[in-house]
């Protein structure tokens, strides 16, 4: 589990703020054998396995109900491959979620990367959270979490 670092500069901190911890979890799918499926402790995964990243956050404040429900949250994963150029996950690494103009609404998002979609290598993984308006222009709310390095390897 990683804690997401967030910053919001819409107005005063009391009018729009992240509530509690915004967290990101990683899990390999399916779990095979006696090995752990929580990638926070075991940062090794076979290329033949899918991997799931879970995101959870909440915002509160008097400004929240005043924002448009046409706004969208965008969660993105970035994989930087060690020893080579960055690896582009494309649409597999992005999720879009409708903004809910209710203070305290709990958001839960899962991005699942299919088996065999990530080539063998060691990757530094970062998750990004942004809020966009109905014209797809960024609103000054941002967050990120460093997931650390994960090695994807061929089993045989």
PDB file of N, CA and C in Angstrom, residues 46-146:
ATOM      1  N   UNK A  46       5.309 -12.678 -12.302  1.00  0.00           N
ATOM      2  CA  UNK A  46       5.528 -13.322 -13.594  1.00  0.00           C
ATOM      3  C   UNK A  46       4.789 -12.532 -14.674  1.00  0.00           C
ATOM      4  N   UNK A  47       5.424 -12.414 -15.831  1.00  0.00           N
ATOM      5  CA  UNK A  47       4.791 -11.700 -16.955  1.00  0.00           C
ATOM      6  C   UNK A  47       3.456 -12.335 -17.334  1.00  0.00           C
ATOM      7  N   UNK A  48       3.323 -13.643 -17.073  1.00  0.00           N
ATOM      8  CA  UNK A  48       2.116 -14.385 -17.438  1.00  0.00           C
ATOM      9  C   UNK A  48       0.952 -14.132 -16.488  1.00  0.00           C
ATOM     10  N   UNK A  49       1.145 -13.301 -15.487  1.00  0.00           N
ATOM     11  CA  UNK A  49       0.075 -13.003 -14.540  1.00  0.00           C
ATOM     12  C   UNK A  49      -0.445 -11.588 -14.765  1.00  0.00           C
ATOM     13  N   UNK A  50      -1.738 -11.414 -14.520  1.00  0.00           N
ATOM     14  CA  UNK A  50      -2.319 -10.073 -14.523  1.00  0.00           C
ATOM     15  C   UNK A  50      -1.944  -9.396 -13.209  1.00  0.00           C
ATOM     16  N   UNK A  51      -2.021  -8.087 -13.185  1.00  0.00           N
ATOM     17  CA  UNK A  51      -1.745  -7.339 -11.957  1.00  0.00           C
ATOM     18  C   UNK A  51      -2.823  -6.271 -11.792  1.00  0.00           C
ATOM     19  N   UNK A  52      -3.248  -6.077 -10.542  1.00  0.00           N
ATOM     20  CA  UNK A  52      -4.335  -5.141 -10.264  1.00  0.00           C
ATOM     21  C   UNK A  52      -3.821  -4.029  -9.339  1.00  0.00           C
ATOM     22  N   UNK A  53      -4.177  -2.793  -9.673  1.00  0.00           N
ATOM     23  CA  UNK A  53      -3.861  -1.634  -8.847  1.00  0.00           C
ATOM     24  C   UNK A  53      -5.178  -1.038  -8.379  1.00  0.00           C
ATOM     25  N   UNK A  54      -5.336  -0.892  -7.075  1.00  0.00           N
ATOM     26  CA  UNK A  54      -6.559  -0.323  -6.502  1.00  0.00           C
ATOM     27  C   UNK A  54      -6.292   1.061  -5.940  1.00  0.00           C
ATOM     28  N   UNK A  55      -7.217   1.969  -6.170  1.00  0.00           N
ATOM     29  CA  UNK A  55      -7.088   3.360  -5.728  1.00  0.00           C
ATOM     30  C   UNK A  55      -8.311   3.717  -4.891  1.00  0.00           C
ATOM     31  N   UNK A  56      -8.081   4.453  -3.826  1.00  0.00           N
ATOM     32  CA  UNK A  56      -9.193   4.884  -2.976  1.00  0.00           C
ATOM     33  C   UNK A  56      -8.888   6.282  -2.440  1.00  0.00           C
ATOM     34  N   UNK A  57      -9.869   7.190  -2.573  1.00  0.00           N
ATOM     35  CA  UNK A  57      -9.714   8.532  -2.038  1.00  0.00           C
ATOM     36  C   UNK A  57     -11.081   9.150  -1.802  1.00  0.00           C
ATOM     37  N   UNK A  58     -11.081  10.241  -1.065  1.00  0.00           N
ATOM     38  CA  UNK A  58     -12.307  10.961  -0.754  1.00  0.00           C
ATOM     39  C   UNK A  58     -11.962  12.435  -0.619  1.00  0.00           C
ATOM     40  N   UNK A  59     -12.871  13.312  -1.027  1.00  0.00           N
ATOM     41  CA  UNK A  59     -12.688  14.753  -0.837  1.00  0.00           C
ATOM     42  C   UNK A  59     -13.885  15.307  -0.083  1.00  0.00           C
ATOM     43  N   UNK A  60     -13.655  16.372   0.665  1.00  0.00           N
ATOM     44  CA  UNK A  60     -14.736  16.991   1.414  1.00  0.00           C
ATOM     45  C   UNK A  60     -14.545  18.502   1.395  1.00  0.00           C
ATOM     46  N   UNK A  61     -15.587  19.200   1.771  1.00  0.00           N
ATOM     47  CA  UNK A  61     -15.533  20.656   1.868  1.00  0.00           C
ATOM     48  C   UNK A  61     -16.731  21.304   1.200  1.00  0.00           C
ATOM     49  N   UNK A  62     -16.935  22.584   1.495  1.00  0.00           N
ATOM     50  CA  UNK A  62     -18.100  23.300   0.980  1.00  0.00           C
ATOM     51  C   UNK A  62     -18.045  23.517  -0.529  1.00  0.00           C
ATOM     52  N   UNK A  63     -16.852  23.475  -1.124  1.00  0.00           N
ATOM     53  CA  UNK A  63     -16.726  23.667  -2.572  1.00  0.00           C
ATOM     54  C   UNK A  63     -17.126  22.421  -3.367  1.00  0.00           C
ATOM     55  N   UNK A  64     -17.041  21.253  -2.749  1.00  0.00           N
ATOM     56  CA  UNK A  64     -17.305  19.992  -3.458  1.00  0.00           C
ATOM     57  C   UNK A  64     -18.681  19.985  -4.125  1.00  0.00           C
ATOM     58  N   UNK A  65     -19.787  20.318  -3.427  1.00  0.00           N
ATOM     59  CA  UNK A  65     -21.098  20.264  -4.095  1.00  0.00           C
ATOM     60  C   UNK A  65     -21.296  21.360  -5.140  1.00  0.00           C
ATOM     61  N   UNK A  66     -20.418  22.353  -5.161  1.00  0.00           N
ATOM     62  CA  UNK A  66     -20.547  23.439  -6.135  1.00  0.00           C
ATOM     63  C   UNK A  66     -19.865  23.120  -7.464  1.00  0.00           C
ATOM     64  N   UNK A  67     -19.010  22.111  -7.469  1.00  0.00           N
ATOM     65  CA  UNK A  67     -18.326  21.723  -8.705  1.00  0.00           C
ATOM     66  C   UNK A  67     -19.270  20.904  -9.577  1.00  0.00           C
ATOM     67  N   UNK A  68     -19.023  20.948 -10.866  1.00  0.00           N
ATOM     68  CA  UNK A  68     -19.895  20.273 -11.830  1.00  0.00           C
ATOM     69  C   UNK A  68     -19.748  18.754 -11.752  1.00  0.00           C
ATOM     70  N   UNK A  69     -20.884  18.064 -11.865  1.00  0.00           N
ATOM     71  CA  UNK A  69     -20.819  16.600 -11.928  1.00  0.00           C
ATOM     72  C   UNK A  69     -20.353  16.127 -13.300  1.00  0.00           C
ATOM     73  N   UNK A  70     -20.085  17.064 -14.222  1.00  0.00           N
ATOM     74  CA  UNK A  70     -19.486  16.719 -15.514  1.00  0.00           C
ATOM     75  C   UNK A  70     -17.966  16.600 -15.406  1.00  0.00           C
ATOM     76  N   UNK A  71     -17.405  16.991 -14.266  1.00  0.00           N
ATOM     77  CA  UNK A  71     -15.969  16.834 -14.053  1.00  0.00           C
ATOM     78  C   UNK A  71     -15.624  15.359 -13.964  1.00  0.00           C
ATOM     79  N   UNK A  72     -14.375  15.040 -14.266  1.00  0.00           N
ATOM     80  CA  UNK A  72     -13.922  13.646 -14.245  1.00  0.00           C
ATOM     81  C   UNK A  72     -12.573  13.546 -13.551  1.00  0.00           C
ATOM     82  N   UNK A  73     -12.435  12.498 -12.742  1.00  0.00           N
ATOM     83  CA  UNK A  73     -11.140  12.134 -12.196  1.00  0.00           C
ATOM     84  C   UNK A  73     -10.435  11.255 -13.211  1.00  0.00           C
ATOM     85  N   UNK A  74      -9.138  11.423 -13.358  1.00  0.00           N
ATOM     86  CA  UNK A  74      -8.353  10.532 -14.217  1.00  0.00           C
ATOM     87  C   UNK A  74      -7.223   9.949 -13.381  1.00  0.00           C
ATOM     88  N   UNK A  75      -7.155   8.618 -13.365  1.00  0.00           N
ATOM     89  CA  UNK A  75      -6.097   7.891 -12.674  1.00  0.00           C
ATOM     90  C   UNK A  75      -5.231   7.257 -13.755  1.00  0.00           C
ATOM     91  N   UNK A  76      -3.921   7.460 -13.655  1.00  0.00           N
ATOM     92  CA  UNK A  76      -3.009   6.907 -14.648  1.00  0.00           C
ATOM     93  C   UNK A  76      -1.842   6.213 -13.953  1.00  0.00           C
ATOM     94  N   UNK A  77      -1.365   5.156 -14.583  1.00  0.00           N
ATOM     95  CA  UNK A  77      -0.165   4.453 -14.133  1.00  0.00           C
ATOM     96  C   UNK A  77       0.951   4.706 -15.138  1.00  0.00           C
ATOM     97  N   UNK A  78       2.148   4.944 -14.636  1.00  0.00           N
ATOM     98  CA  UNK A  78       3.316   5.095 -15.483  1.00  0.00           C
ATOM     99  C   UNK A  78       4.367   4.086 -15.047  1.00  0.00           C
ATOM    100  N   UNK A  79       4.930   3.368 -16.030  1.00  0.00           N
ATOM    101  CA  UNK A  79       5.970   2.382 -15.792  1.00  0.00           C
ATOM    102  C   UNK A  79       7.242   2.858 -16.483  1.00  0.00           C
ATOM    103  N   UNK A  80       8.271   3.151 -15.720  1.00  0.00           N
ATOM    104  CA  UNK A  80       9.557   3.504 -16.308  1.00  0.00           C
ATOM    105  C   UNK A  80      10.468   2.303 -16.188  1.00  0.00           C
ATOM    106  N   UNK A  81      10.915   1.814 -17.342  1.00  0.00           N
ATOM    107  CA  UNK A  81      11.731   0.605 -17.358  1.00  0.00           C
ATOM    108  C   UNK A  81      13.190   0.962 -17.121  1.00  0.00           C
ATOM    109  N   UNK A  82      13.806   0.269 -16.185  1.00  0.00           N
ATOM    110  CA  UNK A  82      15.210   0.495 -15.886  1.00  0.00           C
ATOM    111  C   UNK A  82      16.069  -0.091 -16.992  1.00  0.00           C
ATOM    112  N   UNK A  83      17.047   0.707 -17.428  1.00  0.00           N
ATOM    113  CA  UNK A  83      17.968   0.252 -18.472  1.00  0.00           C
ATOM    114  C   UNK A  83      17.487   0.552 -19.872  1.00  0.00           C
ATOM    115  N   UNK A  84      16.241   1.028 -20.007  1.00  0.00           N
ATOM    116  CA  UNK A  84      15.707   1.337 -21.331  1.00  0.00           C
ATOM    117  C   UNK A  84      14.760   2.511 -21.207  1.00  0.00           C
ATOM    118  N   UNK A  85      14.047   2.777 -22.281  1.00  0.00           N
ATOM    119  CA  UNK A  85      13.082   3.876 -22.296  1.00  0.00           C
ATOM    120  C   UNK A  85      11.835   3.504 -21.492  1.00  0.00           C
ATOM    121  N   UNK A  86      10.958   4.474 -21.286  1.00  0.00           N
ATOM    122  CA  UNK A  86       9.709   4.219 -20.573  1.00  0.00           C
ATOM    123  C   UNK A  86       8.846   3.248 -21.356  1.00  0.00           C
ATOM    124  N   UNK A  87       7.995   2.534 -20.635  1.00  0.00           N
ATOM    125  CA  UNK A  87       7.053   1.595 -21.240  1.00  0.00           C
ATOM    126  C   UNK A  87       5.674   2.222 -21.190  1.00  0.00           C
ATOM    127  N   UNK A  88       5.030   2.361 -22.329  1.00  0.00           N
ATOM    128  CA  UNK A  88       3.719   3.006 -22.410  1.00  0.00           C
ATOM    129  C   UNK A  88       2.624   1.957 -22.249  1.00  0.00           C
ATOM    130  N   UNK A  89       1.820   2.088 -21.193  1.00  0.00           N
ATOM    131  CA  UNK A  89       0.723   1.156 -20.940  1.00  0.00           C
ATOM    132  C   UNK A  89      -0.485   1.419 -21.831  1.00  0.00           C
ATOM    133  N   UNK A  90      -0.528   2.586 -22.476  1.00  0.00           N
ATOM    134  CA  UNK A  90      -1.676   2.936 -23.309  1.00  0.00           C
ATOM    135  C   UNK A  90      -2.949   3.024 -22.491  1.00  0.00           C
ATOM    136  N   UNK A  91      -4.070   2.647 -23.100  1.00  0.00           N
ATOM    137  CA  UNK A  91      -5.361   2.749 -22.419  1.00  0.00           C
ATOM    138  C   UNK A  91      -5.471   1.793 -21.234  1.00  0.00           C
ATOM    139  N   UNK A  92      -4.675   0.712 -21.214  1.00  0.00           N
ATOM    140  CA  UNK A  92      -4.725  -0.223 -20.091  1.00  0.00           C
ATOM    141  C   UNK A  92      -4.357   0.441 -18.774  1.00  0.00           C
ATOM    142  N   UNK A  93      -3.526   1.485 -18.819  1.00  0.00           N
ATOM    143  CA  UNK A  93      -3.046   2.112 -17.609  1.00  0.00           C
ATOM    144  C   UNK A  93      -3.805   3.348 -17.178  1.00  0.00           C
ATOM    145  N   UNK A  94      -5.001   3.567 -17.729  1.00  0.00           N
ATOM    146  CA  UNK A  94      -5.779   4.767 -17.409  1.00  0.00           C
ATOM    147  C   UNK A  94      -7.212   4.397 -17.062  1.00  0.00           C
ATOM    148  N   UNK A  95      -7.743   5.055 -16.042  1.00  0.00           N
ATOM    149  CA  UNK A  95      -9.157   4.910 -15.681  1.00  0.00           C
ATOM    150  C   UNK A  95      -9.738   6.302 -15.472  1.00  0.00           C
ATOM    151  N   UNK A  96     -10.961   6.504 -15.930  1.00  0.00           N
ATOM    152  CA  UNK A  96     -11.664   7.772 -15.749  1.00  0.00           C
ATOM    153  C   UNK A  96     -12.893   7.516 -14.891  1.00  0.00           C
ATOM    154  N   UNK A  97     -13.116   8.415 -13.912  1.00  0.00           N
ATOM    155  CA  UNK A  97     -14.202   8.261 -12.957  1.00  0.00           C
ATOM    156  C   UNK A  97     -14.981   9.564 -12.881  1.00  0.00           C
ATOM    157  N   UNK A  98     -16.295   9.483 -12.889  1.00  0.00           N
ATOM    158  CA  UNK A  98     -17.116  10.689 -12.747  1.00  0.00           C
ATOM    159  C   UNK A  98     -16.923  11.327 -11.382  1.00  0.00           C
ATOM    160  N   UNK A  99     -16.847  12.644 -11.370  1.00  0.00           N
ATOM    161  CA  UNK A  99     -16.797  13.406 -10.126  1.00  0.00           C
ATOM    162  C   UNK A  99     -18.192  13.394  -9.512  1.00  0.00           C
ATOM    163  N   UNK A 100     -18.281  13.159  -8.221  1.00  0.00           N
ATOM    164  CA  UNK A 100     -19.561  13.163  -7.508  1.00  0.00           C
ATOM    165  C   UNK A 100     -19.570  14.392  -6.602  1.00  0.00           C
ATOM    166  N   UNK A 101     -20.464  15.353  -6.860  1.00  0.00           N
ATOM    167  CA  UNK A 101     -20.453  16.595  -6.079  1.00  0.00           C
ATOM    168  C   UNK A 101     -21.084  16.441  -4.693  1.00  0.00           C
ATOM    169  N   UNK A 102     -20.601  15.456  -3.951  1.00  0.00           N
ATOM    170  CA  UNK A 102     -21.072  15.201  -2.587  1.00  0.00           C
ATOM    171  C   UNK A 102     -19.845  15.137  -1.694  1.00  0.00           C
ATOM    172  N   UNK A 103     -19.806  15.986  -0.684  1.00  0.00           N
ATOM    173  CA  UNK A 103     -18.677  16.003   0.236  1.00  0.00           C
ATOM    174  C   UNK A 103     -18.570  14.658   0.941  1.00  0.00           C
ATOM    175  N   UNK A 104     -17.359  14.082   0.945  1.00  0.00           N
ATOM    176  CA  UNK A 104     -17.125  12.811   1.616  1.00  0.00           C
ATOM    177  C   UNK A 104     -17.351  11.578   0.757  1.00  0.00           C
ATOM    178  N   UNK A 105     -17.734  11.750  -0.517  1.00  0.00           N
ATOM    179  CA  UNK A 105     -17.931  10.587  -1.380  1.00  0.00           C
ATOM    180  C   UNK A 105     -16.623   9.796  -1.462  1.00  0.00           C
ATOM    181  N   UNK A 106     -16.718   8.469  -1.296  1.00  0.00           N
ATOM    182  CA  UNK A 106     -15.546   7.608  -1.355  1.00  0.00           C
ATOM    183  C   UNK A 106     -15.411   7.047  -2.767  1.00  0.00           C
ATOM    184  N   UNK A 107     -14.270   7.320  -3.387  1.00  0.00           N
ATOM    185  CA  UNK A 107     -13.984   6.827  -4.731  1.00  0.00           C
ATOM    186  C   UNK A 107     -13.135   5.572  -4.628  1.00  0.00           C
ATOM    187  N   UNK A 108     -13.489   4.558  -5.407  1.00  0.00           N
ATOM    188  CA  UNK A 108     -12.724   3.318  -5.523  1.00  0.00           C
ATOM    189  C   UNK A 108     -12.541   3.021  -6.999  1.00  0.00           C
ATOM    190  N   UNK A 109     -11.301   2.882  -7.424  1.00  0.00           N
ATOM    191  CA  UNK A 109     -10.998   2.611  -8.827  1.00  0.00           C
ATOM    192  C   UNK A 109     -10.015   1.457  -8.881  1.00  0.00           C
ATOM    193  N   UNK A 110     -10.204   0.563  -9.831  1.00  0.00           N
ATOM    194  CA  UNK A 110      -9.283  -0.546 -10.046  1.00  0.00           C
ATOM    195  C   UNK A 110      -8.811  -0.499 -11.489  1.00  0.00           C
ATOM    196  N   UNK A 111      -7.497  -0.573 -11.671  1.00  0.00           N
ATOM    197  CA  UNK A 111      -6.914  -0.741 -13.007  1.00  0.00           C
ATOM    198  C   UNK A 111      -6.276  -2.121 -13.014  1.00  0.00           C
ATOM    199  N   UNK A 112      -6.735  -2.977 -13.927  1.00  0.00           N
ATOM    200  CA  UNK A 112      -6.176  -4.319 -14.067  1.00  0.00           C
ATOM    201  C   UNK A 112      -5.406  -4.388 -15.365  1.00  0.00           C
ATOM    202  N   UNK A 113      -4.138  -4.738 -15.270  1.00  0.00           N
ATOM    203  CA  UNK A 113      -3.290  -4.907 -16.451  1.00  0.00           C
ATOM    204  C   UNK A 113      -3.296  -6.384 -16.808  1.00  0.00           C
ATOM    205  N   UNK A 114      -3.689  -6.711 -18.041  1.00  0.00           N
ATOM    206  CA  UNK A 114      -3.827  -8.123 -18.428  1.00  0.00           C
ATOM    207  C   UNK A 114      -2.497  -8.882 -18.381  1.00  0.00           C
ATOM    208  N   UNK A 115      -2.598 -10.200 -18.248  1.00  0.00           N
ATOM    209  CA  UNK A 115      -1.422 -11.058 -18.311  1.00  0.00           C
ATOM    210  C   UNK A 115      -0.717 -10.835 -19.643  1.00  0.00           C
ATOM    211  N   UNK A 116       0.588 -10.949 -19.638  1.00  0.00           N
ATOM    212  CA  UNK A 116       1.435 -10.804 -20.826  1.00  0.00           C
ATOM    213  C   UNK A 116       1.370  -9.420 -21.461  1.00  0.00           C
ATOM    214  N   UNK A 117       0.948  -8.417 -20.727  1.00  0.00           N
ATOM    215  CA  UNK A 117       0.891  -7.064 -21.291  1.00  0.00           C
ATOM    216  C   UNK A 117       2.118  -6.223 -20.923  1.00  0.00           C
ATOM    217  N   UNK A 118       2.938  -6.722 -20.004  1.00  0.00           N
ATOM    218  CA  UNK A 118       4.128  -5.992 -19.579  1.00  0.00           C
ATOM    219  C   UNK A 118       5.342  -6.872 -19.848  1.00  0.00           C
ATOM    220  N   UNK A 119       6.278  -6.389 -20.658  1.00  0.00           N
ATOM    221  CA  UNK A 119       7.465  -7.180 -20.968  1.00  0.00           C
ATOM    222  C   UNK A 119       8.373  -7.361 -19.748  1.00  0.00           C
ATOM    223  N   UNK A 120       9.217  -8.368 -19.814  1.00  0.00           N
ATOM    224  CA  UNK A 120      10.155  -8.657 -18.741  1.00  0.00           C
ATOM    225  C   UNK A 120      11.043  -7.440 -18.464  1.00  0.00           C
ATOM    226  N   UNK A 121      11.278  -7.187 -17.184  1.00  0.00           N
ATOM    227  CA  UNK A 121      12.151  -6.084 -16.802  1.00  0.00           C
ATOM    228  C   UNK A 121      11.810  -5.563 -15.422  1.00  0.00           C
ATOM    229  N   UNK A 122      12.601  -4.604 -14.962  1.00  0.00           N
ATOM    230  CA  UNK A 122      12.364  -3.930 -13.690  1.00  0.00           C
ATOM    231  C   UNK A 122      11.788  -2.557 -14.001  1.00  0.00           C
ATOM    232  N   UNK A 123      10.667  -2.222 -13.349  1.00  0.00           N
ATOM    233  CA  UNK A 123       9.958  -0.974 -13.614  1.00  0.00           C
ATOM    234  C   UNK A 123       9.791  -0.164 -12.339  1.00  0.00           C
ATOM    235  N   UNK A 124       9.945   1.132 -12.460  1.00  0.00           N
ATOM    236  CA  UNK A 124       9.603   2.062 -11.389  1.00  0.00           C
ATOM    237  C   UNK A 124       8.178   2.520 -11.687  1.00  0.00           C
ATOM    238  N   UNK A 125       7.242   2.294 -10.764  1.00  0.00           N
ATOM    239  CA  UNK A 125       5.815   2.514 -11.028  1.00  0.00           C
ATOM    240  C   UNK A 125       5.316   3.725 -10.235  1.00  0.00           C
ATOM    241  N   UNK A 126       4.611   4.619 -10.936  1.00  0.00           N
ATOM    242  CA  UNK A 126       4.036   5.819 -10.327  1.00  0.00           C
ATOM    243  C   UNK A 126       2.568   5.902 -10.735  1.00  0.00           C
ATOM    244  N   UNK A 127       1.700   6.256  -9.790  1.00  0.00           N
ATOM    245  CA  UNK A 127       0.275   6.476 -10.065  1.00  0.00           C
ATOM    246  C   UNK A 127      -0.002   7.971  -9.961  1.00  0.00           C
ATOM    247  N   UNK A 128      -0.802   8.488 -10.893  1.00  0.00           N
ATOM    248  CA  UNK A 128      -1.142   9.916 -10.963  1.00  0.00           C
ATOM    249  C   UNK A 128      -2.658  10.065 -10.850  1.00  0.00           C
ATOM    250  N   UNK A 129      -3.108  11.050 -10.084  1.00  0.00           N
ATOM    251  CA  UNK A 129      -4.540  11.380  -9.958  1.00  0.00           C
ATOM    252  C   UNK A 129      -4.722  12.840 -10.325  1.00  0.00           C
ATOM    253  N   UNK A 130      -5.653  13.124 -11.253  1.00  0.00           N
ATOM    254  CA  UNK A 130      -5.951  14.503 -11.649  1.00  0.00           C
ATOM    255  C   UNK A 130      -7.462  14.666 -11.790  1.00  0.00           C
ATOM    256  N   UNK A 131      -7.934  15.898 -11.634  1.00  0.00           N
ATOM    257  CA  UNK A 131      -9.346  16.236 -11.823  1.00  0.00           C
ATOM    258  C   UNK A 131      -9.451  17.145 -13.036  1.00  0.00           C
ATOM    259  N   UNK A 132     -10.376  16.813 -13.958  1.00  0.00           N
ATOM    260  CA  UNK A 132     -10.555  17.569 -15.202  1.00  0.00           C
ATOM    261  C   UNK A 132     -11.988  18.073 -15.285  1.00  0.00           C
ATOM    262  N   UNK A 133     -12.143  19.232 -15.941  1.00  0.00           N
ATOM    263  CA  UNK A 133     -13.482  19.779 -16.145  1.00  0.00           C
ATOM    264  C   UNK A 133     -14.124  19.150 -17.379  1.00  0.00           C
ATOM    265  N   UNK A 134     -15.325  19.594 -17.715  1.00  0.00           N
ATOM    266  CA  UNK A 134     -16.085  19.003 -18.827  1.00  0.00           C
ATOM    267  C   UNK A 134     -15.427  19.243 -20.188  1.00  0.00           C
ATOM    268  N   UNK A 135     -14.504  20.209 -20.273  1.00  0.00           N
ATOM    269  CA  UNK A 135     -13.777  20.465 -21.532  1.00  0.00           C
ATOM    270  C   UNK A 135     -12.433  19.758 -21.551  1.00  0.00           C
ATOM    271  N   UNK A 136     -12.216  18.872 -20.577  1.00  0.00           N
ATOM    272  CA  UNK A 136     -10.975  18.120 -20.417  1.00  0.00           C
ATOM    273  C   UNK A 136      -9.789  19.016 -20.071  1.00  0.00           C
ATOM    274  N   UNK A 137     -10.070  20.139 -19.402  1.00  0.00           N
ATOM    275  CA  UNK A 137      -9.025  21.026 -18.910  1.00  0.00           C
ATOM    276  C   UNK A 137      -8.747  20.678 -17.446  1.00  0.00           C
ATOM    277  N   UNK A 138      -7.471  20.649 -17.046  1.00  0.00           N
ATOM    278  CA  UNK A 138      -7.164  20.275 -15.661  1.00  0.00           C
ATOM    279  C   UNK A 138      -7.644  21.314 -14.657  1.00  0.00           C
ATOM    280  N   UNK A 139      -8.168  20.819 -13.547  1.00  0.00           N
ATOM    281  CA  UNK A 139      -8.544  21.631 -12.396  1.00  0.00           C
ATOM    282  C   UNK A 139      -7.369  21.506 -11.423  1.00  0.00           C
ATOM    283  N   UNK A 140      -6.996  22.556 -10.690  1.00  0.00           N
ATOM    284  CA  UNK A 140      -5.789  22.485  -9.855  1.00  0.00           C
ATOM    285  C   UNK A 140      -5.906  21.552  -8.642  1.00  0.00           C
ATOM    286  N   UNK A 141      -6.067  20.273  -8.954  1.00  0.00           N
ATOM    287  CA  UNK A 141      -6.091  19.209  -7.954  1.00  0.00           C
ATOM    288  C   UNK A 141      -5.214  18.095  -8.512  1.00  0.00           C
ATOM    289  N   UNK A 142      -4.206  17.677  -7.765  1.00  0.00           N
ATOM    290  CA  UNK A 142      -3.287  16.665  -8.280  1.00  0.00           C
ATOM    291  C   UNK A 142      -2.827  15.759  -7.151  1.00  0.00           C
ATOM    292  N   UNK A 143      -2.518  14.531  -7.517  1.00  0.00           N
ATOM    293  CA  UNK A 143      -1.976  13.589  -6.558  1.00  0.00           C
ATOM    294  C   UNK A 143      -1.104  12.568  -7.262  1.00  0.00           C
ATOM    295  N   UNK A 144      -0.177  11.986  -6.519  1.00  0.00           N
ATOM    296  CA  UNK A 144       0.620  10.899  -7.066  1.00  0.00           C
ATOM    297  C   UNK A 144       1.083   9.985  -5.943  1.00  0.00           C
ATOM    298  N   UNK A 145       1.385   8.752  -6.319  1.00  0.00           N
ATOM    299  CA  UNK A 145       1.922   7.776  -5.370  1.00  0.00           C
ATOM    300  C   UNK A 145       3.039   7.017  -6.055  1.00  0.00           C
ATOM    301  N   UNK A 146       4.161   6.907  -5.366  1.00  0.00           N
ATOM    302  CA  UNK A 146       5.268   6.102  -5.876  1.00  0.00           C
ATOM    303  C   UNK A 146       5.073   4.679  -5.382  1.00  0.00           C
TER     304      UNK A 146
END
